[in-house]
């Protein structure tokens, strides 16, 4: 029988894990089929999760190319957490390894953006009680807030691929700073100029309002309107 | 153990039929725009909601105000030497405290793989030899989980696609011992029994008849399909409940009396109305037993 000498659960698990990884050969044909079903189920669940979590990347790459990428990633970085709704960290690095050098440089950035969207979607809710703003105190970022800088117009690309979105006549020629935030239960992507980055980083460092970089302040209303800051009295 | 755990059901009206709630239907139901049958309950995969916050979790909490919720876990890895870590149990406990589920369940399987392939949570339910050592391990794991969660768990029989061998006891005996030792209940998946019986060459009706009826706390019915070779049945949850599975559920209900029954569907999701029609069929089966039909 297949598990002779494997009466210890730990030894059985180690052996079965080698079967799943293709590093050992089942001792019975019937068991080989069973292992194949489990390996296929595991791969199907992981790749389906990636397709669900990275819909714009899927649309940009096409189903066949994305399926290849997803299988490659599932082998390189298999899920370590049963919460597959969060699965996909490192997909940008898998893409960099898989892509011919220099081709489609915006795709890894889109993977980073969609990973940030996943994080934003499931981040903690901001405090309900509005904060009274004080120049001597910081205005904290909301827990869902993230940003990704890309040399490509990544925010515009993401927005163009949302259900019902109009396709723009042309995309911006410059790179974009994509602000990811959550407002009214929806993830928002706001394109900001690169000049807003020092302001976002200062907010992340919990810099007092009076000490925020002056040249970034014109972007503060857009950041607040996107729900990227905790609610404040008089905000919005 | 029995006395220190919640019974696993909220007091009040016993649960009848339920449906698996998947993301495609979540927004539709959470909006309240769809009127669901009175008494219908909803089962969700707990891990999809074990997050810090956000709209998905908020939608579940809103639904929990209107319908009994069952939290069906896929991540406790109760049959493994590497059970889910404490942080996972803590997150599940927090979700339970927020949702106050009517039922809480997970699987008789292992998932966490260590060396030589690194840390890997295999998103499937892996088999193991049913030995005395395995039983002792799982009893410890179930006790630890129930203590951490403060609730009674229902443990689901998995689907089998081949015999790993080395068993010292049949699955029904193993489940009975586990329930006796830990106070856990059983979630009997009749589709899994049908699929396993086909794949292992066993008599599904006989398997149902051997289960410890008094421990059964929930029944699942679901669809399946043959594999590409036409040799194995796959527990795919992507088709309507098959007639033999309904028959097994009726056979089990005749032994257990009325039990909550879930129509489980994970892929090729039909319109909500189709799922509700299957739930109505489950309700009719339960009512038939209830009224001695």
Coordinates of C-alpha atoms in Angstrom, one line a residue:
Chain A
X1 CA 0.0 0.0 0.0
X2 CA 1.0 3.5 -0.7
X3 CA 1.7 4.6 2.9
X4 CA 3.6 1.6 4.3
X5 CA 6.1 3.1 6.7
X6 CA 4.3 6.4 6.8
X7 CA 2.1 5.8 9.8
X8 CA 3.3 9.1 11.4
X9 CA 1.1 12.0 10.2
X10 CA 4.2 14.2 9.8
X11 CA 5.9 11.7 7.6
X12 CA 2.8 11.2 5.5
X13 CA 2.4 14.9 5.0
X14 CA 6.0 15.3 3.9
X15 CA 5.6 12.5 1.4
X16 CA 2.2 13.7 0.1
X17 CA 3.6 17.2 -0.3
X18 CA 6.4 15.8 -2.5
X19 CA 3.8 14.1 -4.6
X20 CA 1.8 17.4 -5.0
X21 CA 5.0 19.2 -6.0
X22 CA 5.9 16.5 -8.5
X23 CA 9.0 15.5 -6.5
X24 CA 7.9 11.9 -5.8
X25 CA 6.1 9.2 -7.7
X26 CA 2.9 7.7 -6.3
X27 CA 3.2 4.0 -5.7
X28 CA -0.3 3.1 -7.1
X29 CA -2.0 4.3 -10.3
X30 CA -5.2 5.1 -8.5
X31 CA -3.3 7.4 -6.1
X32 CA -1.6 9.1 -9.0
X33 CA -4.9 10.2 -10.3
X34 CA -6.0 11.4 -6.9
X35 CA -2.8 13.4 -6.5
X36 CA -3.4 14.9 -9.9
X37 CA -6.9 16.0 -8.9
X38 CA -5.7 17.7 -5.7
X39 CA -2.8 19.4 -7.5
X40 CA -5.2 20.6 -10.2
X41 CA -7.7 21.8 -7.6
X42 CA -5.0 23.7 -5.8
X43 CA -3.7 25.3 -9.0
X44 CA -7.2 26.2 -10.2
X45 CA -8.1 27.9 -6.9
X46 CA -4.8 29.9 -6.9
X47 CA -5.1 31.0 -10.5
X48 CA -8.8 31.8 -10.1
X49 CA -8.0 34.0 -7.1
X50 CA -5.3 35.9 -9.1
X51 CA -7.8 36.4 -12.0
X52 CA -10.3 37.8 -9.5
X53 CA -7.8 40.0 -7.7
X54 CA -6.0 41.4 -10.8
X55 CA -8.9 42.0 -13.4
X56 CA -7.2 44.9 -15.2
X57 CA -4.0 43.1 -15.6
X58 CA -6.0 40.2 -17.0
X59 CA -7.7 42.5 -19.5
X60 CA -4.4 44.0 -20.5
X61 CA -2.6 40.7 -21.0
X62 CA -5.5 38.6 -22.4
X63 CA -6.7 35.3 -20.9
X64 CA -4.1 33.0 -22.2
X65 CA -1.0 35.1 -21.3
X66 CA -2.5 35.8 -17.9
X67 CA -3.2 32.1 -17.3
X68 CA 0.5 31.4 -18.0
X69 CA 1.5 34.1 -15.6
X70 CA -0.8 33.0 -12.9
X71 CA 0.4 29.4 -13.1
X72 CA 4.0 30.6 -13.0
X73 CA 3.2 32.8 -9.9
X74 CA 1.4 30.0 -8.2
X75 CA 4.5 27.8 -8.5
X76 CA 6.9 30.5 -7.5
X77 CA 4.8 32.0 -4.7
X78 CA 2.1 29.5 -3.7
X79 CA -0.6 30.8 -1.4
X80 CA 0.6 30.9 2.2
X81 CA -2.7 32.1 3.6
X82 CA -6.2 30.6 3.1
X83 CA -7.5 34.1 2.5
X84 CA -7.2 33.9 -1.3
X85 CA -9.0 37.2 -1.5
X86 CA -5.6 38.7 -0.5
X87 CA -3.5 36.5 -2.7
X88 CA -1.1 37.9 -5.2
X89 CA 1.8 39.7 -3.4
X90 CA 4.9 39.5 -5.6
X91 CA 3.0 39.1 -8.9
X92 CA 4.8 42.1 -10.2
X93 CA 8.1 40.4 -9.6
X94 CA 6.9 37.2 -11.4
X95 CA 5.9 39.5 -14.3
X96 CA 9.3 41.1 -14.4
X97 CA 10.9 37.6 -14.6
X98 CA 8.5 36.4 -17.2
X99 CA 8.5 39.4 -19.5
X100 CA 11.2 40.0 -22.2
X101 CA 13.4 42.8 -20.9
X102 CA 11.9 46.2 -21.6
X103 CA 8.6 45.0 -23.0
X104 CA 5.3 46.3 -21.6
X105 CA 7.0 48.0 -18.6
X106 CA 3.6 49.2 -17.3
X107 CA 2.3 45.7 -16.6
X108 CA 4.4 45.2 -13.4
X109 CA 3.2 48.6 -12.3
X110 CA -0.4 47.6 -12.9
X111 CA 0.2 44.5 -10.8
X112 CA 1.4 46.7 -8.0
X113 CA -1.6 49.0 -8.4
X114 CA -4.1 46.1 -8.3
X115 CA -2.3 44.6 -5.3
X116 CA -2.7 48.0 -3.6
X117 CA -6.4 48.0 -4.5
X118 CA -6.8 44.6 -2.9
X119 CA -5.1 46.0 0.3
X120 CA -7.3 49.1 0.2
X121 CA -10.5 47.1 -0.3
X122 CA -10.0 45.0 2.9
X123 CA -8.2 47.6 5.1
X124 CA -9.6 48.7 8.4
X125 CA -12.4 51.2 8.3
X126 CA -11.4 54.8 9.3
X127 CA -12.6 56.1 12.7
X128 CA -16.2 57.3 12.6
X129 CA -15.7 60.3 14.8
X130 CA -14.4 63.2 12.7
X131 CA -11.1 64.6 13.7
X132 CA -10.8 68.3 14.6
X133 CA -8.0 69.7 12.5
X134 CA -5.2 71.5 14.3
X135 CA -2.1 73.0 12.6
X136 CA 0.1 71.5 15.3
X137 CA -1.2 68.0 14.7
X138 CA -1.1 65.7 11.8
X139 CA -4.1 64.7 9.6
X140 CA -3.7 60.9 9.4
X141 CA -4.1 58.9 6.2
X142 CA -7.1 56.6 6.2
X143 CA -6.1 52.9 6.7
X144 CA -7.0 52.1 3.1
X145 CA -4.8 54.7 1.5
X146 CA -1.9 53.6 -0.7
X147 CA -0.2 55.0 -3.8
X148 CA 1.8 53.7 -6.7
X149 CA 4.0 55.8 -9.0
X150 CA 4.5 54.7 -12.6
X151 CA 6.3 56.1 -15.6
X152 CA 3.1 55.1 -17.5
X153 CA -0.4 56.7 -17.1
X154 CA -1.3 53.8 -14.8
X155 CA -4.3 55.5 -13.1
X156 CA -5.9 56.4 -16.4
X157 CA -5.3 52.9 -17.7
X158 CA -7.0 51.4 -14.6
X159 CA -9.9 53.8 -14.8
X160 CA -10.5 53.0 -18.5
X161 CA -10.8 49.3 -17.7
X162 CA -13.6 49.8 -15.1
X163 CA -17.1 48.5 -15.9
X164 CA -19.0 51.2 -17.9
X165 CA -16.0 53.5 -18.2
X166 CA -15.5 55.5 -21.4
X167 CA -12.3 54.8 -23.3
X168 CA -10.3 58.0 -23.6
X169 CA -9.4 59.5 -26.9
X170 CA -5.8 59.3 -25.8
X171 CA -4.0 58.5 -22.6
X172 CA -1.7 61.0 -20.9
X173 CA 1.8 61.0 -22.2
X174 CA 3.4 61.4 -18.8
X175 CA 3.6 59.0 -15.9
X176 CA 1.1 59.2 -13.1
X177 CA 1.0 58.9 -9.3
X178 CA -2.0 56.7 -8.6
X179 CA -3.7 57.4 -5.3
X180 CA -5.7 54.4 -4.0
X181 CA -8.3 55.2 -1.5
X182 CA -11.7 54.1 -0.3
X183 CA -14.8 56.3 -0.1
X184 CA -18.4 55.3 0.5
X185 CA -17.4 51.7 0.3
X186 CA -15.7 51.9 -3.1
X187 CA -12.1 51.9 -4.1
X188 CA -11.1 55.0 -5.9
X189 CA -8.0 55.6 -8.1
X190 CA -7.1 59.3 -8.4
X191 CA -4.4 60.4 -10.8
X192 CA -2.1 62.9 -9.1
X193 CA 1.0 64.7 -10.5
X194 CA 4.3 63.6 -9.2
X195 CA 4.6 66.8 -7.2
X196 CA 2.1 65.4 -4.8
X197 CA 4.4 62.6 -3.7
X198 CA 6.3 64.5 -1.1
X199 CA 3.0 65.6 0.5
X200 CA 1.7 62.0 0.7
X201 CA 5.0 60.9 2.2
X202 CA 4.8 63.7 4.8
X203 CA 1.3 62.8 5.6
X204 CA 2.4 59.1 6.1
X205 CA 5.1 60.3 8.5
X206 CA 2.3 62.1 10.4
X207 CA 3.8 65.5 9.9
X208 CA 1.9 68.3 11.6
X209 CA -0.3 70.2 9.2
X210 CA 1.7 73.5 9.7
X211 CA 4.9 71.7 8.6
X212 CA 3.6 70.0 5.4
X213 CA 5.6 70.9 2.3
X214 CA 4.1 74.1 1.0
X215 CA 4.5 73.2 -2.7
X216 CA 2.4 70.0 -2.1
X217 CA -0.5 71.8 -0.3
X218 CA -2.5 72.6 -3.5
X219 CA -3.0 68.8 -3.8
X220 CA -4.4 68.4 -0.3
X221 CA -8.0 69.1 -1.3
X222 CA -7.9 66.4 -3.9
X223 CA -6.4 63.9 -1.5
X224 CA -9.0 64.7 1.1
X225 CA -11.9 64.5 -1.4
X226 CA -10.8 61.0 -2.4
X227 CA -11.3 59.9 1.2
X228 CA -7.5 59.3 1.6
X229 CA -7.5 61.0 5.0
X230 CA -9.4 60.2 8.1
X231 CA -12.7 62.2 8.3
X232 CA -12.2 65.6 9.7
X233 CA -14.6 68.3 10.9
X234 CA -15.3 70.6 7.9
X235 CA -13.7 68.2 5.5
X236 CA -15.5 67.9 2.2
Chain B
X1 CA -16.1 20.0 26.5
X2 CA -19.9 20.0 25.7
X3 CA -20.9 22.2 28.6
X4 CA -18.4 25.0 27.9
X5 CA -19.4 25.4 24.3
X6 CA -22.3 27.1 22.6
X7 CA -24.7 24.7 21.1
X8 CA -23.8 25.9 17.6
X9 CA -27.3 27.2 16.9
X10 CA -28.9 30.4 18.0
X11 CA -31.9 29.8 20.2
X12 CA -35.2 30.1 18.5
X13 CA -36.5 28.7 15.3
X14 CA -34.4 25.7 13.9
X15 CA -32.7 26.3 10.7
X16 CA -34.1 24.8 7.5
X17 CA -32.6 25.3 4.1
X18 CA -29.8 27.6 3.2
X19 CA -27.7 28.7 0.2
X20 CA -24.0 29.3 -0.2
X21 CA -23.6 33.1 -0.6
X22 CA -20.9 33.9 -3.2
X23 CA -19.5 37.3 -4.1
X24 CA -21.5 37.6 -7.3
X25 CA -24.7 37.6 -5.2
X26 CA -23.4 39.5 -2.1
X27 CA -24.1 43.0 -3.3
X28 CA -27.5 42.0 -4.6
X29 CA -28.5 40.5 -1.3
X30 CA -26.9 43.1 0.9
X31 CA -28.8 45.9 -0.8
X32 CA -32.0 44.3 0.4
X33 CA -33.5 44.6 -3.1
X34 CA -34.2 40.9 -3.2
X35 CA -36.8 39.3 -1.0
X36 CA -35.5 36.0 0.3
X37 CA -37.8 33.3 1.6
X38 CA -38.6 33.5 5.3
X39 CA -36.1 31.5 7.3
X40 CA -33.5 31.1 4.6
X41 CA -30.0 31.1 5.9
X42 CA -26.8 31.9 4.2
X43 CA -23.4 30.2 4.3
X44 CA -20.2 32.1 3.5
X45 CA -16.6 31.0 3.3
X46 CA -15.2 32.6 6.5
X47 CA -11.8 33.4 5.1
X48 CA -13.3 35.8 2.5
X49 CA -14.4 38.0 5.4
X50 CA -11.5 37.6 7.8
X51 CA -10.2 41.0 6.9
X52 CA -9.8 44.3 8.9
X53 CA -12.8 46.1 7.3
X54 CA -14.2 47.4 4.1
X55 CA -17.4 47.0 2.1
X56 CA -17.4 43.2 1.8
X57 CA -17.3 42.7 5.6
X58 CA -19.8 45.5 6.1
X59 CA -22.2 43.8 3.7
X60 CA -22.0 40.5 5.6
X61 CA -22.6 42.2 8.9
X62 CA -25.7 43.9 7.3
X63 CA -27.0 40.5 6.1
X64 CA -26.4 39.0 9.5
X65 CA -29.0 41.4 10.8
X66 CA -31.6 39.9 8.6
X67 CA -30.6 36.2 8.1
X68 CA -28.9 33.5 10.1
X69 CA -25.3 33.1 8.9
X70 CA -23.2 30.0 8.7
X71 CA -19.4 30.5 8.7
X72 CA -17.8 27.7 6.7
X73 CA -14.1 27.7 7.1
X74 CA -11.6 26.4 4.6
X75 CA -8.4 27.2 6.5
X76 CA -8.2 25.6 9.9
X77 CA -6.2 22.6 8.6
X78 CA -7.6 20.5 11.4
X79 CA -6.2 17.2 10.2
X80 CA -2.7 18.5 9.8
X81 CA 0.4 18.5 12.0
X82 CA 0.5 22.3 11.1
X83 CA -2.9 23.5 12.1
X84 CA -3.9 27.1 11.4
X85 CA -1.8 29.5 13.4
X86 CA -3.1 31.4 16.4
X87 CA -3.5 34.6 14.4
X88 CA -5.9 32.8 12.1
X89 CA -7.9 31.5 15.0
X90 CA -8.0 35.0 16.5
X91 CA -9.3 36.5 13.2
X92 CA -11.9 33.8 12.9
X93 CA -12.9 34.5 16.5
X94 CA -13.3 38.2 15.8
X95 CA -15.5 37.4 12.8
X96 CA -17.6 35.0 14.9
X97 CA -18.0 37.7 17.6
X98 CA -19.2 40.2 14.9
X99 CA -21.5 37.9 12.9
X100 CA -22.7 35.6 15.7
X101 CA -23.0 32.7 13.3
X102 CA -25.7 30.1 13.7
X103 CA -23.3 27.5 12.5
X104 CA -19.5 27.2 12.3
X105 CA -17.7 24.5 10.3
X106 CA -14.5 23.4 8.7
X107 CA -13.1 20.3 7.0
X108 CA -11.5 17.0 8.0
X109 CA -8.5 17.7 6.0
X110 CA -5.0 19.2 6.1
X111 CA -3.7 22.0 3.9
X112 CA -0.5 23.5 5.4
X113 CA 2.6 22.1 3.7
X114 CA 6.0 22.7 5.1
X115 CA 9.3 21.5 3.7
X116 CA 10.4 20.8 1.0
X117 CA 8.2 23.2 -1.0
X118 CA 8.2 26.1 1.5
X119 CA 5.2 27.5 3.2
X120 CA 2.1 26.6 1.2
X121 CA -1.5 26.7 2.1
X122 CA -2.9 24.2 -0.4
X123 CA -6.3 25.5 -1.3
X124 CA -7.9 22.0 -1.3
X125 CA -8.7 19.4 1.2
X126 CA -5.9 16.8 1.4
X127 CA -6.4 13.2 2.5
X128 CA -4.6 11.3 5.3
X129 CA -4.4 7.8 6.7
X130 CA -7.1 7.4 9.4
X131 CA -4.8 6.0 12.1
X132 CA -4.9 6.2 15.9
X133 CA -2.1 8.8 15.7
X134 CA -4.1 10.9 13.3
X135 CA -7.2 10.7 15.5
X136 CA -5.2 11.9 18.5
X137 CA -3.7 14.7 16.5
X138 CA -7.1 15.9 15.2
X139 CA -8.8 15.6 18.6
X140 CA -6.1 18.0 19.9
X141 CA -6.6 20.3 17.0
X142 CA -10.4 20.4 17.2
X143 CA -10.2 21.0 21.0
X144 CA -7.7 23.8 20.5
X145 CA -9.9 25.4 17.8
X146 CA -13.1 25.1 19.8
X147 CA -11.5 26.5 22.9
X148 CA -10.0 29.5 20.9
X149 CA -13.3 30.1 19.1
X150 CA -15.6 29.5 22.1
X151 CA -18.0 27.6 19.8
X152 CA -18.8 24.2 18.7
X153 CA -17.4 23.2 15.3
X154 CA -19.0 21.1 12.7
X155 CA -16.5 19.0 10.8
X156 CA -17.1 18.1 7.2
X157 CA -16.3 14.8 5.5
X158 CA -14.1 15.5 2.5
X159 CA -14.3 14.1 -1.0
X160 CA -11.9 11.3 -1.9
X161 CA -10.3 10.8 -5.3
X162 CA -8.2 7.7 -4.4
X163 CA -7.2 5.6 -1.4
X164 CA -4.0 6.8 0.3
X165 CA -4.1 3.5 2.3
X166 CA -2.9 2.8 5.8
X167 CA -6.3 3.3 7.4
X168 CA -7.0 1.8 10.8
X169 CA -10.6 2.8 10.7
X170 CA -13.4 3.7 8.3
X171 CA -14.2 7.4 7.9
X172 CA -17.6 7.1 9.7
X173 CA -15.9 5.5 12.7
X174 CA -13.2 8.1 12.7
X175 CA -15.8 10.9 12.6
X176 CA -17.8 9.3 15.4
X177 CA -14.7 9.0 17.6
X178 CA -13.8 12.6 16.9
X179 CA -17.3 13.9 17.7
X180 CA -17.4 11.8 20.9
X181 CA -14.0 13.0 22.1
X182 CA -14.3 16.7 21.3
X183 CA -18.1 17.4 21.4
X184 CA -17.9 18.7 17.8
X185 CA -20.7 18.0 15.4
X186 CA -20.6 16.7 11.9
X187 CA -21.3 18.5 8.7
X188 CA -22.3 15.7 6.3
X189 CA -21.7 16.6 2.7
X190 CA -23.8 14.2 0.7
X191 CA -22.2 15.2 -2.5
X192 CA -18.8 14.3 -1.1
X193 CA -20.2 10.9 0.0
X194 CA -21.5 10.3 -3.5
X195 CA -18.3 11.4 -5.2
X196 CA -16.1 9.4 -2.8
X197 CA -18.2 6.3 -3.1
X198 CA -18.0 6.4 -6.9
X199 CA -14.2 7.1 -6.8
X200 CA -13.4 4.4 -4.2
X201 CA -16.0 1.8 -5.3
X202 CA -18.1 2.0 -2.2
X203 CA -21.8 1.9 -1.5
X204 CA -22.9 5.5 -0.8
X205 CA -26.1 4.5 0.9
X206 CA -24.3 2.2 3.2
X207 CA -21.8 5.0 4.1
X208 CA -24.7 7.3 4.9
X209 CA -26.3 4.6 7.1
X210 CA -23.1 4.2 9.2
X211 CA -22.8 7.9 10.2
X212 CA -23.5 8.7 13.8
X213 CA -26.9 10.4 13.3
X214 CA -27.0 12.2 16.7
X215 CA -23.8 14.1 15.8
X216 CA -25.0 15.5 12.5
X217 CA -25.5 19.2 12.8
X218 CA -25.7 20.2 9.1
X219 CA -26.0 18.7 5.7
X220 CA -24.5 19.9 2.4
X221 CA -25.8 19.1 -1.1
X222 CA -24.0 20.2 -4.2
X223 CA -23.2 19.4 -7.8
X224 CA -20.3 17.4 -9.3
X225 CA -19.0 16.4 -12.7
X226 CA -16.8 13.7 -14.2
X227 CA -13.1 14.3 -14.9
X228 CA -11.7 14.6 -18.4
X229 CA -11.0 10.9 -18.5
X230 CA -14.5 10.0 -17.4
X231 CA -13.2 7.9 -14.5
X232 CA -13.4 10.0 -11.4
X233 CA -16.2 12.3 -10.2
X234 CA -15.0 15.7 -9.1
X235 CA -16.6 17.7 -6.3
X236 CA -16.8 20.7 -8.5
X237 CA -19.8 22.6 -7.0
X238 CA -20.4 23.9 -10.5
X239 CA -23.7 22.2 -11.4
X240 CA -27.1 21.7 -9.9
X241 CA -27.5 19.1 -7.2
X242 CA -27.7 15.6 -8.8
X243 CA -30.6 13.3 -8.1
X244 CA -28.5 10.6 -6.3
X245 CA -27.2 13.4 -3.9
X246 CA -30.8 14.5 -3.1
X247 CA -31.6 10.8 -2.4
X248 CA -28.6 10.5 0.0
X249 CA -29.7 13.6 1.8
X250 CA -33.3 12.2 2.2
X251 CA -31.8 9.0 3.4
X252 CA -29.7 10.8 6.0
X253 CA -32.6 13.1 7.1
X254 CA -34.7 10.0 7.7
X255 CA -32.1 8.9 10.3
X256 CA -31.3 12.3 11.8
X257 CA -34.6 14.1 11.7
X258 CA -34.7 17.7 10.5
X259 CA -31.3 19.3 10.1
X260 CA -30.1 22.5 8.4
X261 CA -29.4 21.7 4.7
X262 CA -27.3 23.9 2.5
X263 CA -27.3 24.1 -1.3
X264 CA -23.6 24.7 -2.1
X265 CA -22.6 26.2 -5.4
X266 CA -19.2 27.8 -6.0
X267 CA -18.7 28.0 -9.8
X268 CA -20.9 28.5 -12.9
X269 CA -23.2 30.4 -10.6
X270 CA -26.7 30.5 -11.8
X271 CA -29.2 33.3 -11.2
X272 CA -30.2 33.6 -7.6
X273 CA -33.7 32.4 -8.4
X274 CA -32.2 29.0 -9.5
X275 CA -30.4 28.6 -6.2
X276 CA -33.5 29.5 -4.3
X277 CA -35.5 26.9 -6.3
X278 CA -32.9 24.2 -5.1
X279 CA -33.2 25.6 -1.6
X280 CA -37.0 25.1 -1.8
X281 CA -36.4 21.5 -2.8
X282 CA -34.2 21.1 0.3
X283 CA -36.9 22.7 2.4
X284 CA -39.4 20.3 1.1
X285 CA -37.2 17.4 2.1
X286 CA -36.7 18.7 5.6
X287 CA -40.4 19.4 6.0
X288 CA -41.1 15.8 4.8
X289 CA -39.0 14.4 7.6
X290 CA -40.4 17.0 10.1
X291 CA -43.9 15.9 9.4
X292 CA -43.1 12.2 9.3
X293 CA -43.6 11.9 5.5

